[in-house]
mmCIF file of C-alpha atoms in Angstrom:
data_model
loop_
_atom_site.group_PDB
_atom_site.id
_atom_site.type_symbol
_atom_site.label_atom_id
_atom_site.label_comp_id
_atom_site.label_asym_id
_atom_site.label_seq_id
_atom_site.Cartn_x
_atom_site.Cartn_y
_atom_site.Cartn_z
ATOM 1 C CA MET Y 8 8.343 -62.028 254.896
ATOM 2 C CA SER Y 9 11.465 -62.383 252.681
ATOM 3 C CA HIS Y 10 12.661 -58.895 251.551
ATOM 4 C CA HIS Y 11 15.951 -56.988 250.592
ATOM 5 C CA LEU Y 12 15.114 -53.462 250.464
ATOM 6 C CA ASP Y 13 13.625 -52.528 253.742
ATOM 7 C CA THR Y 14 14.578 -49.077 254.361
ATOM 8 C CA PRO Y 15 15.260 -47.325 256.389
ATOM 9 C CA LEU Y 16 14.913 -50.016 259.268
ATOM 10 C CA ALA Y 17 16.545 -52.700 257.629
ATOM 11 C CA ALA Y 18 19.354 -50.142 256.937
ATOM 12 C CA GLN Y 19 19.726 -49.822 260.605
ATOM 13 C CA SER Y 20 19.321 -53.431 261.600
ATOM 14 C CA GLY Y 21 19.653 -55.491 258.663
ATOM 15 C CA GLN Y 22 20.883 -58.223 260.802
ATOM 16 C CA LEU Y 23 17.650 -59.012 261.760
ATOM 17 C CA TYR Y 24 16.380 -58.872 258.409
ATOM 18 C CA LEU Y 25 15.631 -61.922 256.430
ATOM 19 C CA ASP Y 26 16.314 -61.851 252.514
ATOM 20 C CA ASP Y 27 15.704 -65.369 251.410
ATOM 21 C CA LEU Y 28 15.209 -69.108 252.336
ATOM 22 C CA PHE Y 29 16.133 -72.018 250.659
ATOM 23 C CA VAL Y 30 15.370 -75.291 251.002
ATOM 24 C CA PHE Y 31 16.644 -78.407 248.700
ATOM 25 C CA ASP Y 32 18.525 -81.765 248.538
ATOM 26 C CA GLY Y 33 22.282 -81.614 249.610
ATOM 27 C CA GLU Y 34 25.282 -84.144 249.682
ATOM 28 C CA ARG Y 35 23.942 -85.882 252.936
ATOM 29 C CA GLY Y 36 20.458 -84.446 253.536
ATOM 30 C CA THR Y 37 18.104 -81.534 253.511
ATOM 31 C CA VAL Y 38 19.565 -78.319 253.517
ATOM 32 C CA LEU Y 39 18.086 -75.165 254.911
ATOM 33 C CA VAL Y 40 19.681 -71.831 254.200
ATOM 34 C CA MET Y 41 18.387 -68.344 255.551
ATOM 35 C CA ASP Y 42 20.397 -65.220 254.346
ATOM 36 C CA VAL Y 43 20.054 -61.805 256.149
ATOM 37 C CA ASN Y 44 21.856 -58.354 256.216
ATOM 38 C CA SER Y 45 21.997 -57.568 252.587
ATOM 39 C CA SER Y 46 24.519 -54.882 251.386
ATOM 40 C CA VAL Y 47 22.000 -53.687 248.677
ATOM 41 C CA THR Y 48 20.961 -50.528 250.633
ATOM 42 C CA ARG Y 49 24.674 -49.542 250.425
ATOM 43 C CA ALA Y 50 24.214 -48.280 254.067
ATOM 44 C CA ASP Y 51 26.871 -49.009 256.602
ATOM 45 C CA ILE Y 52 25.540 -52.244 257.851
ATOM 46 C CA LYS Y 53 26.605 -53.776 260.811
ATOM 47 C CA PRO Y 54 28.973 -56.580 260.189
ATOM 48 C CA GLY Y 55 27.933 -60.270 260.824
ATOM 49 C CA PHE Y 56 25.090 -61.772 262.960
ATOM 50 C CA HIS Y 57 23.215 -60.270 265.809
ATOM 51 C CA HIS Y 58 24.508 -61.423 269.068
ATOM 52 C CA GLU Y 59 21.398 -60.994 271.014
ATOM 53 C CA ALA Y 60 18.880 -62.767 268.569
ATOM 54 C CA ARG Y 61 17.986 -66.311 267.668
ATOM 55 C CA TYR Y 62 18.056 -67.424 263.846
ATOM 56 C CA GLU Y 63 15.278 -70.228 263.692
ATOM 57 C CA PHE Y 64 14.593 -72.948 261.061
ATOM 58 C CA LYS Y 65 10.840 -74.162 261.777
ATOM 59 C CA VAL Y 66 9.979 -77.399 260.563
ATOM 60 C CA HIS Y 67 6.281 -78.914 259.782
ATOM 61 C CA VAL Y 68 5.602 -82.654 258.945
ATOM 62 C CA ASP Y 69 2.840 -83.621 256.770
ATOM 63 C CA GLY Y 70 0.811 -80.519 256.487
ATOM 64 C CA SER Y 71 0.779 -79.959 260.446
ATOM 65 C CA GLU Y 72 -0.553 -76.398 261.429
ATOM 66 C CA MET Y 73 2.387 -76.372 263.954
ATOM 67 C CA GLU Y 74 6.164 -76.716 263.580
ATOM 68 C CA GLN Y 75 7.398 -79.930 265.014
ATOM 69 C CA LEU Y 76 11.024 -79.432 264.827
ATOM 70 C CA THR Y 77 13.021 -76.135 265.051
ATOM 71 C CA TYR Y 78 16.760 -75.560 264.620
ATOM 72 C CA ARG Y 79 17.811 -72.270 266.443
ATOM 73 C CA VAL Y 80 21.127 -70.547 265.620
ATOM 74 C CA ALA Y 81 22.739 -68.124 267.800
ATOM 75 C CA PHE Y 82 25.671 -66.148 267.834
ATOM 76 C CA GLY Y 83 28.581 -64.695 270.272
ATOM 77 C CA GLU Y 84 29.865 -60.749 269.507
ATOM 78 C CA PHE Y 85 31.473 -60.044 266.543
ATOM 79 C CA GLY Y 86 35.328 -60.720 267.334
ATOM 80 C CA GLY Y 87 38.439 -58.464 266.028
ATOM 81 C CA ASP Y 88 39.093 -61.378 263.597
ATOM 82 C CA GLY Y 89 35.728 -60.835 261.894
ATOM 83 C CA ARG Y 90 34.361 -64.075 263.202
ATOM 84 C CA GLN Y 91 31.688 -65.153 265.880
ATOM 85 C CA ASP Y 92 30.881 -68.542 267.896
ATOM 86 C CA LEU Y 93 27.727 -69.899 267.156
ATOM 87 C CA THR Y 94 25.679 -72.831 268.438
ATOM 88 C CA VAL Y 95 22.565 -74.763 267.341
ATOM 89 C CA HIS Y 96 19.889 -76.217 269.340
ATOM 90 C CA ALA Y 97 17.168 -78.471 268.125
ATOM 91 C CA LEU Y 98 14.110 -78.609 269.687
ATOM 92 C CA THR Y 99 11.230 -81.231 268.935
ATOM 93 C CA GLY Y 100 7.392 -81.790 269.735
ATOM 94 C CA ALA Y 101 5.751 -79.278 271.586
ATOM 95 C CA GLU Y 102 9.456 -77.670 272.580
ATOM 96 C CA ALA Y 103 9.593 -76.353 268.511
ATOM 97 C CA GLN Y 104 7.164 -73.944 269.201
ATOM 98 C CA ASP Y 105 7.970 -72.733 272.721
ATOM 99 C CA ASP Y 106 10.461 -69.634 273.075
ATOM 100 C CA GLY Y 107 10.958 -70.491 276.653
ATOM 101 C CA ALA Y 108 12.488 -74.028 275.855
ATOM 102 C CA THR Y 109 15.962 -74.726 275.724
ATOM 103 C CA GLY Y 110 16.104 -77.851 273.506
ATOM 104 C CA THR Y 111 19.217 -80.009 273.007
ATOM 105 C CA PRO Y 112 22.741 -78.406 271.863
ATOM 106 C CA VAL Y 113 23.759 -80.380 268.616
ATOM 107 C CA ALA Y 114 26.659 -77.806 267.317
ATOM 108 C CA GLN Y 115 29.018 -75.490 268.405
ATOM 109 C CA GLY Y 116 31.807 -73.582 266.538
ATOM 110 C CA ARG Y 117 32.786 -70.407 264.725
ATOM 111 C CA THR Y 118 31.539 -68.561 261.614
ATOM 112 C CA GLY Y 119 33.285 -69.131 258.510
ATOM 113 C CA GLU Y 120 34.182 -72.745 258.994
ATOM 114 C CA GLU Y 121 32.167 -76.157 258.899
ATOM 115 C CA VAL Y 122 30.701 -77.050 262.187
ATOM 116 C CA THR Y 123 29.545 -80.688 262.668
ATOM 117 C CA GLY Y 124 27.340 -82.269 265.378
ATOM 118 C CA GLY Y 125 25.175 -84.932 265.707
ATOM 119 C CA ASN Y 126 23.105 -85.790 262.255
ATOM 120 C CA LEU Y 127 23.873 -82.127 260.955
ATOM 121 C CA ARG Y 128 26.396 -79.590 259.701
ATOM 122 C CA VAL Y 129 26.442 -76.080 259.777
ATOM 123 C CA TRP Y 130 27.982 -73.164 258.209
ATOM 124 C CA ALA Y 131 27.669 -69.511 258.489
ATOM 125 C CA GLY Y 132 29.405 -66.135 257.325
ATOM 126 C CA ARG Y 133 29.267 -63.460 254.815
ATOM 127 C CA ILE Y 134 28.596 -64.604 250.999
ATOM 128 C CA THR Y 135 28.033 -63.396 247.546
ATOM 129 C CA ASP Y 136 24.387 -63.017 247.156
ATOM 130 C CA PRO Y 137 22.832 -65.612 244.867
ATOM 131 C CA PHE Y 138 19.410 -63.716 244.545
ATOM 132 C CA TYR Y 139 19.087 -61.801 241.216
ATOM 133 C CA ILE Y 140 16.141 -59.810 239.901
ATOM 134 C CA ASP Y 141 15.944 -56.218 237.894
ATOM 135 C CA LEU Y 142 14.558 -53.895 240.141
ATOM 136 C CA ASP Y 143 13.206 -51.682 237.256
ATOM 137 C CA GLN Y 144 10.791 -54.794 236.199
ATOM 138 C CA LEU Y 145 9.921 -54.767 240.181
ATOM 139 C CA ALA Y 146 8.938 -51.227 239.900
ATOM 140 C CA THR Y 147 6.644 -52.015 237.060
ATOM 141 C CA VAL Y 148 4.979 -54.729 239.229
ATOM 142 C CA ASN Y 149 4.564 -52.537 242.066
ATOM 143 C CA ASP Y 150 2.778 -50.000 240.002
ATOM 144 C CA ALA Y 151 0.292 -52.236 238.783
ATOM 145 C CA PHE Y 152 -0.503 -53.728 242.084
ATOM 146 C CA LYS Y 153 -0.551 -50.207 243.822
ATOM 147 C CA ASN Y 154 -3.180 -48.908 241.579
ATOM 148 C CA GLY Y 155 -4.907 -52.178 240.319
ATOM 149 C CA ALA Y 156 -3.927 -51.311 236.966
ATOM 150 C CA ARG Y 157 -2.947 -52.616 233.613
ATOM 151 C CA LEU Y 158 1.096 -53.679 233.464
ATOM 152 C CA ASP Y 159 2.907 -51.002 231.632
ATOM 153 C CA ARG Y 160 6.114 -52.675 230.383
ATOM 154 C CA SER Y 161 6.528 -49.846 227.646
ATOM 155 C CA ALA Y 162 9.850 -48.418 229.549
ATOM 156 C CA TRP Y 163 11.419 -51.945 230.546
ATOM 157 C CA ARG Y 164 12.940 -54.364 227.784
ATOM 158 C CA PRO Y 165 13.825 -58.188 229.032
ATOM 159 C CA GLU Y 166 16.697 -57.936 226.561
ATOM 160 C CA ASN Y 167 18.270 -54.977 228.743
ATOM 161 C CA ALA Y 168 17.776 -56.695 231.966
ATOM 162 C CA LYS Y 169 20.440 -56.168 234.430
ATOM 163 C CA ASN Y 170 21.059 -57.875 237.869
ATOM 164 C CA SER Y 171 20.247 -55.272 240.697
ATOM 165 C CA PHE Y 172 22.155 -57.565 243.379
ATOM 166 C CA ALA Y 173 25.216 -57.916 241.262
ATOM 167 C CA GLY Y 174 28.263 -57.321 243.629
ATOM 168 C CA THR Y 175 26.286 -57.583 246.742
ATOM 169 C CA THR Y 176 26.636 -59.749 249.679
ATOM 170 C CA VAL Y 177 24.491 -61.158 252.610
ATOM 171 C CA ASP Y 178 25.303 -62.862 255.856
ATOM 172 C CA SER Y 179 24.093 -66.474 255.414
ATOM 173 C CA ILE Y 180 23.247 -69.604 257.691
ATOM 174 C CA VAL Y 181 23.403 -73.045 255.881
ATOM 175 C CA LEU Y 182 22.434 -76.391 257.739
ATOM 176 C CA GLU Y 183 22.476 -79.413 256.500
ATOM 177 C CA VAL Y 184 20.597 -82.410 258.162
ATOM 178 C CA SER Y 185 20.917 -85.953 257.369
ATOM 179 C CA ARG Y 186 17.985 -88.409 256.862
ATOM 180 C CA ASP Y 187 18.536 -89.843 260.033
ATOM 181 C CA GLU Y 188 16.594 -87.172 261.646
ATOM 182 C CA PRO Y 189 12.980 -88.336 261.709
ATOM 183 C CA ALA Y 190 11.096 -85.394 260.581
ATOM 184 C CA LEU Y 191 13.239 -84.964 257.161
ATOM 185 C CA ARG Y 192 13.373 -88.585 256.368
ATOM 186 C CA MET Y 193 13.206 -89.610 252.667
ATOM 187 C CA GLY Y 194 9.835 -88.575 251.211
ATOM 188 C CA ASN Y 195 8.450 -87.049 254.016
ATOM 189 C CA ARG Y 196 6.599 -84.120 252.970
ATOM 190 C CA ILE Y 197 7.689 -80.785 255.215
ATOM 191 C CA GLY Y 198 6.840 -76.792 255.489
ATOM 192 C CA VAL Y 199 9.690 -74.963 256.402
ATOM 193 C CA TRP Y 200 10.141 -71.186 257.135
ATOM 194 C CA ALA Y 201 12.584 -68.948 259.255
ATOM 195 C CA ALA Y 202 12.204 -66.489 261.777
ATOM 196 C CA THR Y 203 14.472 -63.852 263.575
ATOM 197 C CA LYS Y 204 13.683 -62.927 267.056
ATOM 198 C CA LEU Y 205 15.130 -60.402 269.540
ATOM 199 C CA ALA Y 206 15.407 -60.629 273.409
ATOM 200 C CA THR Y 207 13.337 -58.329 275.144
ATOM 201 C CA ASP Y 208 13.975 -56.297 278.130
ATOM 202 C CA ALA Y 209 11.357 -58.739 279.961
ATOM 203 C CA GLY Y 210 13.345 -61.875 279.270
ATOM 204 C CA GLY Y 211 11.236 -63.004 276.611
ATOM 205 C CA TRP Y 212 11.815 -63.138 273.018
ATOM 206 C CA ARG Y 213 9.913 -61.066 270.032
ATOM 207 C CA GLN Y 214 9.729 -62.462 266.733
ATOM 208 C CA ILE Y 215 11.006 -59.715 264.142
ATOM 209 C CA ASN Y 216 10.808 -61.066 260.937
ATOM 210 C CA ARG Y 217 9.948 -64.341 258.901
ATOM 211 C CA ALA Y 218 10.241 -65.869 255.308
ATOM 212 C CA GLY Y 219 8.537 -68.487 253.470
ATOM 213 C CA HIS Y 220 7.685 -67.786 249.848
ATOM 214 C CA PRO Y 221 10.066 -65.389 247.969
ATOM 215 C CA MET Y 222 8.924 -62.161 246.812
ATOM 216 C CA MET Y 223 6.178 -61.535 249.327
ATOM 217 C CA TRP Y 224 7.205 -58.273 250.842
ATOM 218 C CA PRO Y 225 8.360 -56.608 247.605
ATOM 219 C CA ILE Y 226 4.970 -57.639 245.699
ATOM 220 C CA PHE Y 227 2.264 -57.013 248.316
ATOM 221 C CA TRP Y 228 3.693 -54.465 250.850
ATOM 222 C CA PRO Y 229 6.412 -52.559 248.949
ATOM 223 C CA THR Y 230 5.479 -48.990 250.753
ATOM 224 C CA ASP Y 231 5.400 -50.359 254.018
ATOM 225 C CA THR Y 232 8.924 -49.540 255.239
ATOM 226 C CA ASP Y 233 8.250 -49.199 259.012
ATOM 227 C CA PHE Y 234 6.885 -52.572 259.060
ATOM 228 C CA SER Y 235 3.529 -51.813 260.615
ATOM 229 C CA ASN Y 236 1.891 -54.559 258.711
ATOM 230 C CA PRO Y 237 1.639 -57.772 261.200
ATOM 231 C CA ALA Y 238 2.840 -60.405 258.718
ATOM 232 C CA ASN Y 239 6.199 -60.553 260.152
ATOM 233 C CA THR Y 240 5.274 -61.339 264.071
ATOM 234 C CA ARG Y 241 2.467 -63.403 263.487
ATOM 235 C CA HIS Y 242 2.406 -67.234 263.219
ATOM 236 C CA PRO Y 243 1.877 -68.756 259.408
ATOM 237 C CA CYS Y 244 -1.145 -70.654 260.962
ATOM 238 C CA GLU Y 245 -2.816 -67.173 261.423
ATOM 239 C CA ASP Y 246 -2.096 -66.216 257.478
ATOM 240 C CA LEU Y 247 -5.213 -67.097 255.792
ATOM 241 C CA ARG Y 248 -7.390 -65.953 258.126
ATOM 242 C CA ALA Y 249 -5.630 -62.737 259.185
ATOM 243 C CA ASP Y 250 -4.464 -61.661 255.699
ATOM 244 C CA GLY Y 251 -6.283 -63.802 252.819
ATOM 245 C CA GLU Y 252 -8.724 -61.281 251.752
ATOM 246 C CA GLU Y 253 -5.897 -58.590 251.617
ATOM 247 C CA ILE Y 254 -3.789 -60.848 249.213
ATOM 248 C CA ALA Y 255 -7.044 -62.330 247.397
ATOM 249 C CA SER Y 256 -8.244 -58.620 246.766
ATOM 250 C CA ALA Y 257 -4.628 -57.399 245.514
ATOM 251 C CA VAL Y 258 -4.572 -60.245 243.107
ATOM 252 C CA ALA Y 259 -8.129 -59.863 241.670
ATOM 253 C CA ARG Y 260 -8.035 -55.951 241.237
ATOM 254 C CA VAL Y 261 -4.794 -56.495 239.188
ATOM 255 C CA VAL Y 262 -6.022 -59.380 237.043
ATOM 256 C CA ALA Y 263 -9.179 -57.755 236.403
ATOM 257 C CA ALA Y 264 -7.230 -54.850 234.930
ATOM 258 C CA ASN Y 265 -5.099 -57.111 232.739
ATOM 259 C CA GLY Y 266 -7.482 -59.202 231.783
ATOM 260 C CA THR Y 267 -5.735 -62.619 232.637
ATOM 261 C CA ALA Y 268 -8.748 -64.284 234.433
ATOM 262 C CA PRO Y 269 -12.239 -64.813 233.652
ATOM 263 C CA ASP Y 270 -13.060 -64.907 237.540
ATOM 264 C CA PRO Y 271 -10.866 -62.397 238.982
ATOM 265 C CA GLY Y 272 -12.114 -62.902 242.793
ATOM 266 C CA ALA Y 273 -11.962 -66.419 242.255
ATOM 267 C CA TYR Y 274 -8.401 -66.415 240.908
ATOM 268 C CA GLY Y 275 -7.368 -63.972 243.871
ATOM 269 C CA TRP Y 276 -8.470 -66.570 246.454
ATOM 270 C CA ASN Y 277 -6.791 -69.214 244.589
ATOM 271 C CA VAL Y 278 -3.262 -67.651 244.944
ATOM 272 C CA ALA Y 279 -4.031 -66.418 248.552
ATOM 273 C CA ARG Y 280 -4.425 -70.089 249.496
ATOM 274 C CA GLU Y 281 -1.480 -71.059 247.376
ATOM 275 C CA LEU Y 282 0.840 -68.615 249.369
ATOM 276 C CA TYR Y 283 -0.716 -69.158 252.718
ATOM 277 C CA PRO Y 284 0.321 -70.171 255.258
ATOM 278 C CA ASP Y 285 3.706 -68.631 254.072
ATOM 279 C CA VAL Y 286 5.721 -71.711 254.281
ATOM 280 C CA LEU Y 287 7.867 -73.369 251.867
ATOM 281 C CA SER Y 288 6.776 -76.897 251.029
ATOM 282 C CA TYR Y 289 9.270 -79.490 250.068
ATOM 283 C CA GLN Y 290 9.291 -83.618 249.554
ATOM 284 C CA VAL Y 291 12.819 -84.661 251.189
ATOM 285 C CA GLY Y 292 15.154 -86.155 248.950
ATOM 286 C CA THR Y 293 13.587 -84.820 245.712
ATOM 287 C CA PRO Y 294 14.978 -82.403 243.301
ATOM 288 C CA ALA Y 295 14.040 -78.937 244.586
ATOM 289 C CA ASN Y 296 12.355 -76.718 242.245
ATOM 290 C CA TYR Y 297 10.311 -73.386 242.871
ATOM 291 C CA GLY Y 298 8.716 -73.110 239.367
ATOM 292 C CA PHE Y 299 5.582 -72.562 237.404
ATOM 293 C CA ALA Y 300 4.032 -75.831 237.475
ATOM 294 C CA ALA Y 301 5.077 -76.923 241.158
ATOM 295 C CA ARG Y 302 6.568 -74.966 243.898
ATOM 296 C CA ASN Y 303 8.962 -78.323 246.003
ATOM 297 C CA GLY Y 304 11.587 -76.250 247.909
ATOM 298 C CA ARG Y 305 13.726 -73.860 246.317
ATOM 299 C CA THR Y 306 17.111 -73.487 245.302
ATOM 300 C CA MET Y 307 19.635 -70.853 244.884
ATOM 301 C CA ALA Y 308 19.332 -71.043 240.746
ATOM 302 C CA ASP Y 309 15.679 -70.636 240.704
ATOM 303 C CA ASN Y 310 14.170 -67.790 239.023
ATOM 304 C CA VAL Y 311 11.644 -66.933 241.557
ATOM 305 C CA PRO Y 312 10.908 -63.235 240.213
ATOM 306 C CA GLU Y 313 9.501 -64.577 237.143
ATOM 307 C CA VAL Y 314 7.402 -67.498 238.632
ATOM 308 C CA MET Y 315 5.838 -64.883 241.413
ATOM 309 C CA PHE Y 316 5.541 -62.100 239.113
ATOM 310 C CA SER Y 317 3.513 -64.502 236.723
ATOM 311 C CA LEU Y 318 1.781 -66.029 239.460
ATOM 312 C CA VAL Y 319 -0.019 -63.124 240.949
ATOM 313 C CA LEU Y 320 -0.561 -61.670 237.425
ATOM 314 C CA ASN Y 321 -1.715 -64.946 235.942
ATOM 315 C CA THR Y 322 0.112 -64.177 232.763
ATOM 316 C CA GLY Y 323 3.717 -65.402 231.941
ATOM 317 C CA LEU Y 324 6.293 -62.986 232.481
ATOM 318 C CA THR Y 325 10.181 -63.065 231.741
ATOM 319 C CA SER Y 326 12.789 -61.572 233.961
ATOM 320 C CA GLY Y 327 14.911 -61.254 230.868
ATOM 321 C CA LEU Y 328 17.584 -62.868 233.201
ATOM 322 C CA THR Y 329 18.707 -66.332 233.728
ATOM 323 C CA PRO Y 330 20.457 -68.469 236.540
ATOM 324 C CA ASP Y 331 24.050 -67.997 234.953
ATOM 325 C CA VAL Y 332 24.161 -64.389 235.865
ATOM 326 C CA THR Y 333 24.712 -65.862 239.565
ATOM 327 C CA LYS Y 334 26.602 -69.325 238.916
ATOM 328 C CA ASP Y 335 29.602 -67.913 240.664
ATOM 329 C CA ALA Y 336 27.624 -67.619 243.832
ATOM 330 C CA ARG Y 337 26.635 -70.877 243.939
ATOM 331 C CA ALA Y 338 28.474 -74.156 244.703
ATOM 332 C CA ALA Y 339 27.849 -77.799 244.352
ATOM 333 C CA SER Y 340 29.334 -78.989 247.369
ATOM 334 C CA PHE Y 341 28.907 -77.988 251.019
ATOM 335 C CA PRO Y 342 28.330 -75.114 252.168
ATOM 336 C CA TYR Y 343 26.700 -74.585 248.765
ATOM 337 C CA VAL Y 344 27.595 -70.869 249.008
ATOM 338 C CA VAL Y 345 30.431 -68.625 248.009
ATOM 339 C CA ALA Y 346 32.294 -66.687 250.654
ATOM 340 C CA ALA Y 347 32.387 -63.274 249.990
ATOM 341 C CA GLY Y 348 35.639 -62.298 248.766
ATOM 342 C CA ARG Y 349 36.715 -65.448 247.462
#
């Protein structure tokens, strides 16, 4: 569920761990972006994408409980030239939910280049990470959540904020789908999540990681470094039943301690229902913005730490950072990301 600092496990297998998910309107249609394999751990990360994994974008339409469209991206082994073969398959209807289904091949090419096929284009490769946050501020929020206590900001000042991810890189998959795709026609309301899956010895597939809303793992499960929490392996349709009470209780405790809600229990459940199922909602063709008043997709400029901190604490918090700190990590045209080293 969307995280960068998954030590020590992610330091060993960062290729399988999702850092971010973005959904927004592009030049030709809806853009879906997933980032993995952050360099922020400063570990000797394995280069490229895992050649035995699947990287999947899942699309729900009009509030459907189950996905009706899946784009499955797979990669070949990392070559001596630093590039990998890639293939994209589209799965629709019941096949979109079936790991055993093969779907339809729609694009084939190499990392580091624009690949087109059917009604989509794809780009994958190493990029400058557009995510930004001051991890010192995150630590203050974690302390409040851990103890159900008042937020202590005495040691942190927004005017001194720094982007802890400056100079870091991630591996990114960018998929832009034209509005000829029935599920992604103008005006459709969709829900999107991403998943990584790894082949098993028995011939099946095991879901390793998933991402929808930003900042979920750093806020709610910051100490779960061995990923014993089942949130990563379940389907979003199970979220509220399986985990709603935990989220609601954590939020209720911290807003009660900070006096930011007249009915902490009710507010906690409001937040749980807002975040679960953990998918990004978006109306196709509209300007995306993961903001305070509304959450409609997510752009790479959106200040999601501010939004999430303010939501779970029920009080406005500034991060001390603006989108300008990562303006050089974003591009106005496809693939919308900036290749590392450029």
